[in-house]
Coordinates of C-alpha atoms in Angstrom, one line a residue:
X142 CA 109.3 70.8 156.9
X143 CA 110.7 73.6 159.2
X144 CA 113.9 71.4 160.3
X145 CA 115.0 70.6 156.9
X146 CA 115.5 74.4 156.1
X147 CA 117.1 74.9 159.4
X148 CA 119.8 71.9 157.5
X149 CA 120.7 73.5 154.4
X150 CA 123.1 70.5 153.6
X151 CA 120.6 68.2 154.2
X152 CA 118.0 70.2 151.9
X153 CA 120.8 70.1 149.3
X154 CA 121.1 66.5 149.5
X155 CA 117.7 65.8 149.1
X156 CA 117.6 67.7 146.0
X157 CA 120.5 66.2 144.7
X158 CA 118.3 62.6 145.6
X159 CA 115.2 63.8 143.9
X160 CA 116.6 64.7 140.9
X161 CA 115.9 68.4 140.9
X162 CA 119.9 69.4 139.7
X163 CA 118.5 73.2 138.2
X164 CA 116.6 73.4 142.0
X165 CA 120.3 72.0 143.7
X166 CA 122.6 74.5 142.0
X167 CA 120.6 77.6 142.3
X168 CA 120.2 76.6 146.6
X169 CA 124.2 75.8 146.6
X170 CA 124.7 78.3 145.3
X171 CA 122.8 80.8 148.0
X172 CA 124.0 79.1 150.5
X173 CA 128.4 78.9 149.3
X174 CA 129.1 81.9 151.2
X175 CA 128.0 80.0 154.5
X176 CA 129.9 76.2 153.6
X177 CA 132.6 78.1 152.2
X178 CA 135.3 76.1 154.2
X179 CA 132.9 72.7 154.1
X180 CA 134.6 69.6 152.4
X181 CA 131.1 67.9 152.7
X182 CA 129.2 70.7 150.7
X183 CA 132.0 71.3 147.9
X184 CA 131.6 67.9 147.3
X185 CA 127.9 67.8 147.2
X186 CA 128.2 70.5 144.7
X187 CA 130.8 68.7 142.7
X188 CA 129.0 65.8 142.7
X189 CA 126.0 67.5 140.9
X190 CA 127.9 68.9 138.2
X191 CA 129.8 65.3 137.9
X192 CA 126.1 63.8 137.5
X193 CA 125.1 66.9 135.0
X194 CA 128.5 65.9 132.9
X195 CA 129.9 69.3 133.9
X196 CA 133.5 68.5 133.8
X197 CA 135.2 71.9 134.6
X198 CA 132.5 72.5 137.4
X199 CA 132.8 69.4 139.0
X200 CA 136.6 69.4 139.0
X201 CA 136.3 73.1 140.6
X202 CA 134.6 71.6 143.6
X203 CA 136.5 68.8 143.8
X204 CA 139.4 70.3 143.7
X205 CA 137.9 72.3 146.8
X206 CA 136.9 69.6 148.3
X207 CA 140.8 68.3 148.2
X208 CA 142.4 71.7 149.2
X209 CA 140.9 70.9 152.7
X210 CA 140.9 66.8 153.1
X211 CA 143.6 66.0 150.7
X212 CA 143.3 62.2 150.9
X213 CA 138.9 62.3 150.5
X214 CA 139.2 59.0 148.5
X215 CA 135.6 59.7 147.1
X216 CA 136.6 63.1 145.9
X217 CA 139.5 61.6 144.7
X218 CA 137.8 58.7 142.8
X219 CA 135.1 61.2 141.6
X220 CA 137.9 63.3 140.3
X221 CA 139.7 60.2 138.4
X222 CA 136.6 59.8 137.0
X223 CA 135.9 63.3 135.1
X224 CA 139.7 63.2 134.3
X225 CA 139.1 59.6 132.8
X226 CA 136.2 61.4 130.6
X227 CA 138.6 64.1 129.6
X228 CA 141.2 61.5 128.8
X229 CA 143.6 63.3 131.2
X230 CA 145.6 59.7 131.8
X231 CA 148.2 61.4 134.2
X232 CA 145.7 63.2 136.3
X233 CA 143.5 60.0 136.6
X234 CA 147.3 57.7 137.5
X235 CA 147.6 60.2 140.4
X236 CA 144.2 60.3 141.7
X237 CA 144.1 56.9 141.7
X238 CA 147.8 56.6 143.1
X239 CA 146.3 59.1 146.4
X240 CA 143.6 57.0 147.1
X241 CA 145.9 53.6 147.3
X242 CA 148.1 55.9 149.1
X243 CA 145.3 55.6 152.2
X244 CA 143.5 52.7 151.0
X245 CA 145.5 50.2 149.5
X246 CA 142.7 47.4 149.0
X247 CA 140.9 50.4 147.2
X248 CA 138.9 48.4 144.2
X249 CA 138.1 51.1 142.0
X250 CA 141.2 52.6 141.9
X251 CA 142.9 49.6 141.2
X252 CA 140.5 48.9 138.3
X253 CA 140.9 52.2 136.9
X254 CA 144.6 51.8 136.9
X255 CA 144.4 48.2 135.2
X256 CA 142.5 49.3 132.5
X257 CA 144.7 52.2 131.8
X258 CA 148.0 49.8 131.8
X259 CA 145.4 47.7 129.2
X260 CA 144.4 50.2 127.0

């Protein structure tokens, strides 16, 4: 157990796998300080709010995420996502736009963007 403390990411993974959220947040968060310029861990974070249906949360660390790897296309898609829930339709066109950008075979994005011209 001693070398999964000495890899707090790791730790903070694993409670993300597990299921313990509450247990996730309150570690991120005593650890932030450290990852404070670490794509992996903002999204880590963001991805736990995205799960706990924490819109603004999970935007804030995707958005972090982003401000250092602008063309992340999981952030991105992750980030289409919670503006799809918060039926922000131009946010969601230019997330989705980004990640063809870099990945033009993308599916999801393509899908997203299909169902918006549908709806």
């Amino acid at each position: 157990m001693v070398g999964l403390f000495s890899y707090p990411k790791r730790r903070l993974k694993k409670l993300l796998r597990d299921g313990e959220y509450k247990e996730a947040l309150e570690f991120g968060y005593s650890i932030e300080e450290k990852y404070s310029n670490d794509p992996d861990f903002f999204f880590i974070m963001g991805s736990i709010y995205y799960i706990l249906d924490d819109a603004k949360n999970a935007l804030y660390y995707f958005d972090k995420t982003l401000a250092i790897g602008e063309f992340d296309t999981e952030a991105l898609l992750l980030k289409a996502n919670v503006h799809l829930y918060l039926k922000e339709y131009k946010s969601v066109k230019e997330c989705c736009n980004k990640i063809l950008e870099v990945d033009p075979q993308n599916r999801n994005a393509t899908e997203i963007l299909d169902n918006l011209e549908q709806n």
